[in-house]
Amino acid sequence: QLQLVESGGGLVQPGGSLRLSCAASGFRLDYYAVGWFRQAPGKEPEGVSCISRGGGINYLDSVKGRFTISRDNAKNTVYLQMNSLKPEDTDVYYCAADPSYVCPESFIYWGQGTQVTVSS
């Protein structure tokens, strides 16, 4: 079975930091493009960042300079380091994986999400 499990979400004050983890089981994550998405109630989901099989990285403009995506192949995990968090970053964050070499528009495997809340 192929699974993705997100962790690391929680409540943080504006300006604080969180590190989200996306751990894979049943397959080698280094052979997949991995994306982070977020969705707030009443809003369309948006892509936050993606790292391709070849190491290419994309970021949503509003998170550039604040968020960093990375891989730890030994742990079969992809991370999203989130610094200088803002209230508008509040969302459920999902990771997704796809065997495409480059980051695709549609991902096959999705995690269940982790809540990030940025508030005083």
Coordinates of N, CA, C and O in Angstrom, one line a residue:
Q1 N 0.8 -1.2 0.0 CA 0.0 0.0 0.0 C 0.9 1.2 0.0 O 2.0 1.3 0.6
L2 N 0.4 2.3 -0.7 CA 1.1 3.5 -0.8 C 0.5 4.6 0.0 O -0.7 4.9 -0.2
Q3 N 1.2 5.2 0.9 CA 0.7 6.2 1.8 C 1.6 7.4 2.0 O 2.8 7.2 2.0
L4 N 1.0 8.5 2.2 CA 1.7 9.7 2.6 C 1.1 10.2 3.9 O -0.2 10.3 4.0
V5 N 1.9 10.6 4.8 CA 1.4 11.1 6.1 C 2.1 12.4 6.4 O 3.3 12.4 6.6
E6 N 1.3 13.4 6.6 CA 1.8 14.8 7.0 C 1.8 14.9 8.5 O 1.0 14.4 9.2
S7 N 2.8 15.7 9.0 CA 2.9 16.0 10.4 C 3.6 17.3 10.5 O 4.2 17.8 9.6
G8 N 3.5 17.9 11.7 CA 4.2 19.1 12.1 C 3.4 20.3 12.1 O 3.9 21.4 12.5
G9 N 2.1 20.2 11.8 CA 1.2 21.4 11.9 C 0.9 21.7 13.3 O 1.2 21.0 14.3
G10 N 0.3 22.9 13.5 CA -0.1 23.3 14.9 C -0.4 24.8 14.9 O -0.6 25.4 13.9
L11 N -0.5 25.3 16.1 CA -0.8 26.7 16.3 C 0.5 27.5 16.6 O 1.3 27.1 17.4
V12 N 0.7 28.6 15.9 CA 1.9 29.4 16.0 C 1.6 30.8 15.9 O 0.6 31.2 15.2
Q13 N 2.4 31.7 16.6 CA 2.1 33.1 16.5 C 2.7 33.7 15.2 O 3.6 33.1 14.6
P14 N 2.1 34.8 14.8 CA 2.7 35.5 13.6 C 4.2 35.7 13.8 O 4.7 36.1 14.8
G15 N 5.0 35.4 12.7 CA 6.4 35.6 12.8 C 7.1 34.3 13.2 O 8.3 34.2 13.1
G16 N 6.4 33.3 13.6 CA 6.9 32.1 14.1 C 7.2 31.1 12.9 O 7.0 31.4 11.8
S17 N 7.7 29.9 13.3 CA 8.1 28.9 12.3 C 7.5 27.6 12.6 O 7.2 27.2 13.8
L18 N 7.3 26.8 11.6 CA 6.9 25.4 11.7 C 7.6 24.6 10.6 O 8.0 25.2 9.5
R19 N 7.9 23.3 10.8 CA 8.4 22.5 9.8 C 7.4 21.3 9.6 O 7.2 20.5 10.5
L20 N 6.9 21.2 8.4 CA 6.0 20.2 8.0 C 6.8 19.0 7.4 O 7.7 19.2 6.7
S21 N 6.3 17.8 7.7 CA 6.9 16.6 7.2 C 5.9 15.8 6.4 O 4.8 15.7 6.7
C22 N 6.4 15.2 5.3 CA 5.6 14.3 4.5 C 6.4 13.0 4.4 O 7.4 12.9 3.6
A23 N 5.9 12.0 5.1 CA 6.6 10.7 5.1 C 5.9 9.7 4.3 O 4.6 9.6 4.3
A24 N 6.6 9.0 3.4 CA 6.0 8.0 2.5 C 6.3 6.6 3.0 O 7.3 6.3 3.6
S25 N 5.3 5.7 2.8 CA 5.5 4.3 3.0 C 5.0 3.5 1.8 O 4.0 3.9 1.2
G26 N 5.6 2.4 1.5 CA 5.2 1.6 0.4 C 5.8 2.0 -0.9 O 5.6 1.2 -1.9
F27 N 6.6 3.1 -1.0 CA 7.2 3.4 -2.2 C 8.4 4.4 -1.9 O 8.4 5.0 -0.8
R28 N 9.3 4.5 -2.8 CA 10.4 5.4 -2.6 C 10.1 6.8 -3.1 O 9.9 7.0 -4.3
L29 N 10.1 7.7 -2.2 CA 9.6 9.1 -2.5 C 10.6 9.8 -3.4 O 10.2 10.8 -4.1
D30 N 11.9 9.4 -3.4 CA 12.8 10.1 -4.3 C 12.6 9.8 -5.7 O 13.2 10.5 -6.6
Y31 N 11.7 8.9 -6.1 CA 11.4 8.6 -7.5 C 10.1 9.3 -7.8 O 9.5 9.0 -8.9
Y32 N 9.6 10.3 -7.0 CA 8.4 11.0 -7.3 C 8.6 12.5 -7.1 O 9.4 13.0 -6.3
A33 N 7.9 13.2 -8.0 CA 7.7 14.7 -7.7 C 6.8 14.8 -6.5 O 5.8 14.1 -6.4
V34 N 7.1 15.7 -5.6 CA 6.3 15.9 -4.4 C 5.9 17.4 -4.3 O 6.8 18.3 -4.4
G35 N 4.7 17.6 -4.0 CA 4.1 19.0 -3.9 C 3.5 19.2 -2.6 O 3.0 18.2 -1.9
W36 N 3.5 20.4 -2.1 CA 2.7 20.9 -0.9 C 1.6 21.8 -1.4 O 1.9 22.7 -2.2
F37 N 0.4 21.6 -0.9 CA -0.8 22.3 -1.2 C -1.4 22.8 0.1 O -1.2 22.2 1.1
R38 N -2.2 23.9 0.0 CA -3.0 24.3 1.1 C -4.4 24.7 0.7 O -4.6 25.2 -0.5
Q39 N -5.3 24.6 1.6 CA -6.7 24.9 1.3 C -7.4 25.4 2.5 O -7.4 24.7 3.6
A40 N -8.0 26.6 2.4 CA -8.8 27.2 3.5 C -10.2 27.0 3.2 O -10.6 26.9 2.0
P41 N -11.1 27.1 4.2 CA -12.5 26.9 3.9 C -13.0 28.0 3.0 O -12.7 29.2 3.1
G42 N -13.8 27.6 2.0 CA -14.4 28.5 1.0 C -13.4 28.9 -0.1 O -13.7 29.8 -0.9
K43 N -12.2 28.4 -0.1 CA -11.2 28.8 -1.0 C -10.8 27.6 -1.9 O -10.9 26.4 -1.5
E44 N -10.3 27.9 -3.1 CA -9.7 26.8 -3.9 C -8.4 26.4 -3.4 O -7.6 27.2 -2.9
P45 N -8.0 25.1 -3.5 CA -6.7 24.7 -3.1 C -5.6 25.4 -4.0 O -5.8 25.7 -5.2
E46 N -4.5 25.7 -3.4 CA -3.4 26.3 -4.2 C -2.1 25.6 -3.9 O -1.8 25.1 -2.8
G47 N -1.3 25.5 -4.9 CA 0.0 24.9 -4.8 C 1.0 25.8 -4.1 O 1.1 27.0 -4.5
V48 N 1.6 25.3 -3.1 CA 2.6 26.1 -2.3 C 4.0 25.9 -2.8 O 4.7 26.9 -2.9
S49 N 4.4 24.7 -3.0 CA 5.7 24.4 -3.5 C 5.8 23.0 -4.1 O 4.9 22.1 -3.8
C50 N 6.8 22.7 -4.9 CA 6.9 21.4 -5.5 C 8.4 21.2 -5.7 O 9.1 22.1 -6.1
I51 N 8.9 19.9 -5.5 CA 10.2 19.5 -5.8 C 10.1 18.3 -6.7 O 9.4 17.4 -6.5
S52 N 10.8 18.4 -7.9 CA 10.7 17.4 -8.9 C 11.7 16.3 -8.6 O 12.6 16.4 -7.8
R53 N 11.6 15.2 -9.4 CA 12.6 14.1 -9.3 C 14.0 14.6 -9.7 O 15.0 14.0 -9.2
G54 N 14.1 15.5 -10.6 CA 15.4 16.1 -11.0 C 15.9 17.2 -10.1 O 17.0 17.7 -10.3
G55 N 15.2 17.5 -9.0 CA 15.6 18.5 -8.1 C 15.1 19.9 -8.3 O 15.5 20.8 -7.5
G56 N 14.4 20.1 -9.4 CA 13.8 21.4 -9.6 C 12.8 21.8 -8.6 O 12.0 21.0 -8.1
I57 N 12.7 23.1 -8.2 CA 11.9 23.5 -7.1 C 11.1 24.7 -7.5 O 11.6 25.7 -8.2
N58 N 9.8 24.7 -7.2 CA 8.9 25.9 -7.5 C 8.2 26.3 -6.2 O 8.0 25.5 -5.3
Y59 N 8.0 27.6 -6.0 CA 7.3 28.2 -4.9 C 6.1 29.1 -5.3 O 6.3 29.8 -6.4
L60 N 5.1 29.1 -4.6 CA 4.1 30.1 -4.7 C 4.7 31.5 -4.4 O 5.5 31.6 -3.5
D61 N 4.4 32.5 -5.2 CA 5.0 33.8 -5.0 C 4.9 34.4 -3.6 O 5.9 34.9 -3.1
S62 N 3.8 34.2 -2.9 CA 3.6 34.7 -1.6 C 4.4 34.0 -0.5 O 4.5 34.6 0.6
V63 N 5.0 32.9 -0.8 CA 5.8 32.2 0.2 C 7.3 32.3 -0.1 O 8.1 31.8 0.7
K64 N 7.7 32.8 -1.3 CA 9.1 32.9 -1.6 C 9.9 33.6 -0.6 O 9.5 34.7 -0.1
G65 N 11.0 33.1 -0.2 CA 11.9 33.7 0.8 C 11.5 33.4 2.2 O 12.2 33.7 3.2
R66 N 10.3 32.7 2.4 CA 9.9 32.3 3.7 C 9.8 30.8 3.9 O 10.1 30.3 5.0
F67 N 9.4 30.1 2.8 CA 9.3 28.6 2.9 C 10.4 28.0 2.1 O 10.9 28.5 1.1
T68 N 10.8 26.8 2.6 CA 11.8 26.0 1.9 C 11.4 24.6 1.8 O 11.1 24.0 2.9
I69 N 11.4 24.0 0.6 CA 11.1 22.6 0.5 C 12.4 21.8 0.3 O 13.4 22.3 -0.3
S70 N 12.5 20.6 0.9 CA 13.7 19.8 0.8 C 13.4 18.3 1.0 O 12.3 17.9 1.4
R71 N 14.3 17.5 0.6 CA 14.2 16.0 0.7 C 15.2 15.4 1.7 O 16.3 15.9 1.7
D72 N 14.8 14.4 2.4 CA 15.8 13.6 3.1 C 15.5 12.1 2.6 O 14.6 11.5 3.1
N73 N 16.2 11.7 1.7 CA 16.0 10.4 1.0 C 16.2 9.2 2.0 O 15.5 8.2 1.9
A74 N 17.1 9.4 3.0 CA 17.4 8.3 3.9 C 16.1 8.1 4.8 O 15.9 7.0 5.3
K75 N 15.3 9.1 5.0 CA 14.1 9.0 5.8 C 12.9 8.9 5.0 O 11.8 8.9 5.5
N76 N 13.0 8.9 3.6 CA 11.9 8.8 2.7 C 10.9 9.9 3.0 O 9.7 9.6 3.1
T77 N 11.4 11.1 3.2 CA 10.5 12.2 3.7 C 10.9 13.5 3.0 O 12.0 13.8 2.6
V78 N 9.8 14.3 2.7 CA 10.0 15.7 2.2 C 9.5 16.6 3.2 O 8.5 16.4 3.9
Y79 N 10.2 17.7 3.4 CA 9.9 18.7 4.4 C 9.5 20.1 3.8 O 9.9 20.4 2.6
L80 N 8.7 20.8 4.5 CA 8.4 22.2 4.2 C 8.7 23.0 5.4 O 7.9 23.0 6.4
Q81 N 9.8 23.7 5.4 CA 10.2 24.7 6.5 C 9.5 26.0 6.2 O 9.6 26.6 5.1
M82 N 8.7 26.4 7.2 CA 7.9 27.6 7.1 C 8.3 28.6 8.1 O 8.2 28.4 9.3
N83 N 8.9 29.7 7.7 CA 9.4 30.8 8.5 C 8.6 32.0 8.3 O 7.9 32.2 7.3
S84 N 8.7 33.0 9.3 CA 8.0 34.2 9.2 C 6.5 34.1 8.8 O 6.0 34.7 8.0
L85 N 5.9 33.2 9.6 CA 4.5 32.8 9.2 C 3.5 34.0 9.5 O 3.7 34.8 10.4
K86 N 2.5 34.1 8.6 CA 1.5 35.1 8.6 C 0.1 34.5 8.9 O -0.1 33.4 8.5
P87 N -0.8 35.3 9.4 CA -2.2 34.8 9.6 C -2.8 34.2 8.3 O -3.5 33.2 8.3
E88 N -2.4 34.8 7.1 CA -3.0 34.3 5.9 C -2.4 33.0 5.4 O -2.9 32.4 4.5
D89 N -1.4 32.5 6.1 CA -0.9 31.2 5.9 C -1.7 30.1 6.5 O -1.5 28.9 6.3
T90 N -2.7 30.5 7.3 CA -3.6 29.5 8.0 C -4.3 28.7 7.0 O -5.1 29.3 6.1
D91 N -4.2 27.4 7.0 CA -4.8 26.5 6.1 C -4.6 25.1 6.5 O -3.8 24.8 7.5
V92 N -5.3 24.1 5.9 CA -4.9 22.7 6.0 C -3.9 22.5 4.9 O -4.1 22.9 3.7
Y93 N -2.7 21.9 5.2 CA -1.6 21.7 4.3 C -1.6 20.2 3.9 O -1.6 19.3 4.8
Y94 N -1.5 19.9 2.6 CA -1.4 18.6 2.1 C -0.2 18.4 1.3 O 0.3 19.3 0.7
C95 N 0.4 17.2 1.4 CA 1.4 16.8 0.5 C 0.9 15.8 -0.5 O -0.1 15.1 -0.3
A96 N 1.5 15.8 -1.7 CA 1.1 14.9 -2.8 C 2.3 14.4 -3.6 O 3.3 15.2 -3.7
A97 N 2.2 13.2 -4.1 CA 3.3 12.7 -4.9 C 2.8 12.1 -6.2 O 1.7 11.6 -6.3
D98 N 3.7 12.2 -7.2 CA 3.4 11.7 -8.5 C 4.6 11.2 -9.2 O 5.7 11.8 -9.0
P99 N 4.6 10.1 -10.0 CA 5.8 9.6 -10.6 C 6.3 10.4 -11.8 O 7.3 10.0 -12.3
S100 N 5.7 11.4 -12.1 CA 6.2 12.3 -13.2 C 7.6 12.8 -12.9 O 7.9 13.1 -11.7
Y101 N 8.4 13.0 -13.9 CA 9.7 13.5 -13.7 C 9.7 15.0 -13.2 O 10.4 15.4 -12.3
V102 N 8.8 15.7 -13.8 CA 8.6 17.1 -13.5 C 7.4 17.3 -12.6 O 6.6 16.3 -12.5
C103 N 7.2 18.4 -12.0 CA 6.0 18.6 -11.2 C 4.8 18.7 -12.1 O 4.7 19.6 -12.9
P104 N 3.8 17.9 -11.9 CA 2.6 17.9 -12.7 C 1.5 18.7 -12.2 O 1.6 19.3 -11.1
E105 N 0.5 18.9 -13.0 CA -0.7 19.6 -12.6 C -1.6 18.7 -11.7 O -2.3 19.2 -10.8
S106 N -1.6 17.4 -11.9 CA -2.4 16.4 -11.2 C -1.5 15.4 -10.5 O -0.6 14.8 -11.2
F107 N -1.7 15.2 -9.2 CA -0.9 14.2 -8.4 C -1.8 13.0 -8.1 O -3.0 13.1 -7.8
I108 N -1.1 11.8 -8.1 CA -1.8 10.6 -7.9 C -2.1 10.3 -6.4 O -3.2 9.9 -6.0
Y109 N -1.1 10.5 -5.6 CA -1.1 10.1 -4.2 C -1.2 11.4 -3.3 O -0.4 12.3 -3.5
W110 N -2.1 11.4 -2.3 CA -2.3 12.5 -1.4 C -2.4 12.1 0.0 O -2.9 11.0 0.3
G111 N -1.8 12.9 0.9 CA -2.0 12.7 2.3 C -3.3 13.2 2.8 O -4.1 13.7 2.1
Q112 N -3.5 13.1 4.1 CA -4.8 13.5 4.8 C -4.8 14.9 5.2 O -5.8 15.5 5.6
G113 N -3.6 15.6 5.3 CA -3.5 17.0 5.6 C -3.1 17.2 7.1 O -3.3 16.3 7.9
T114 N -2.6 18.4 7.3 CA -2.2 18.8 8.7 C -2.6 20.3 8.8 O -2.3 21.1 7.9
Q115 N -3.2 20.6 9.9 CA -3.7 22.0 10.1 C -2.6 22.9 10.6 O -1.8 22.6 11.5
V116 N -2.5 24.0 9.9 CA -1.6 25.1 10.3 C -2.4 26.3 10.7 O -3.2 26.8 9.8
T117 N -2.3 26.8 11.9 CA -3.0 28.0 12.3 C -2.0 29.1 12.8 O -1.2 28.8 13.7
V118 N -2.1 30.2 12.2 CA -1.2 31.3 12.6 C -2.0 32.4 13.2 O -2.8 33.1 12.5
S119 N -1.9 32.6 14.5 CA -2.8 33.6 15.2 C -2.1 34.0 16.5 O -1.3 33.3 17.1
S120 N -2.4 35.2 17.0 CA -2.0 35.7 18.3 C -2.9 35.2 19.4 O -2.6 35.4 20.5

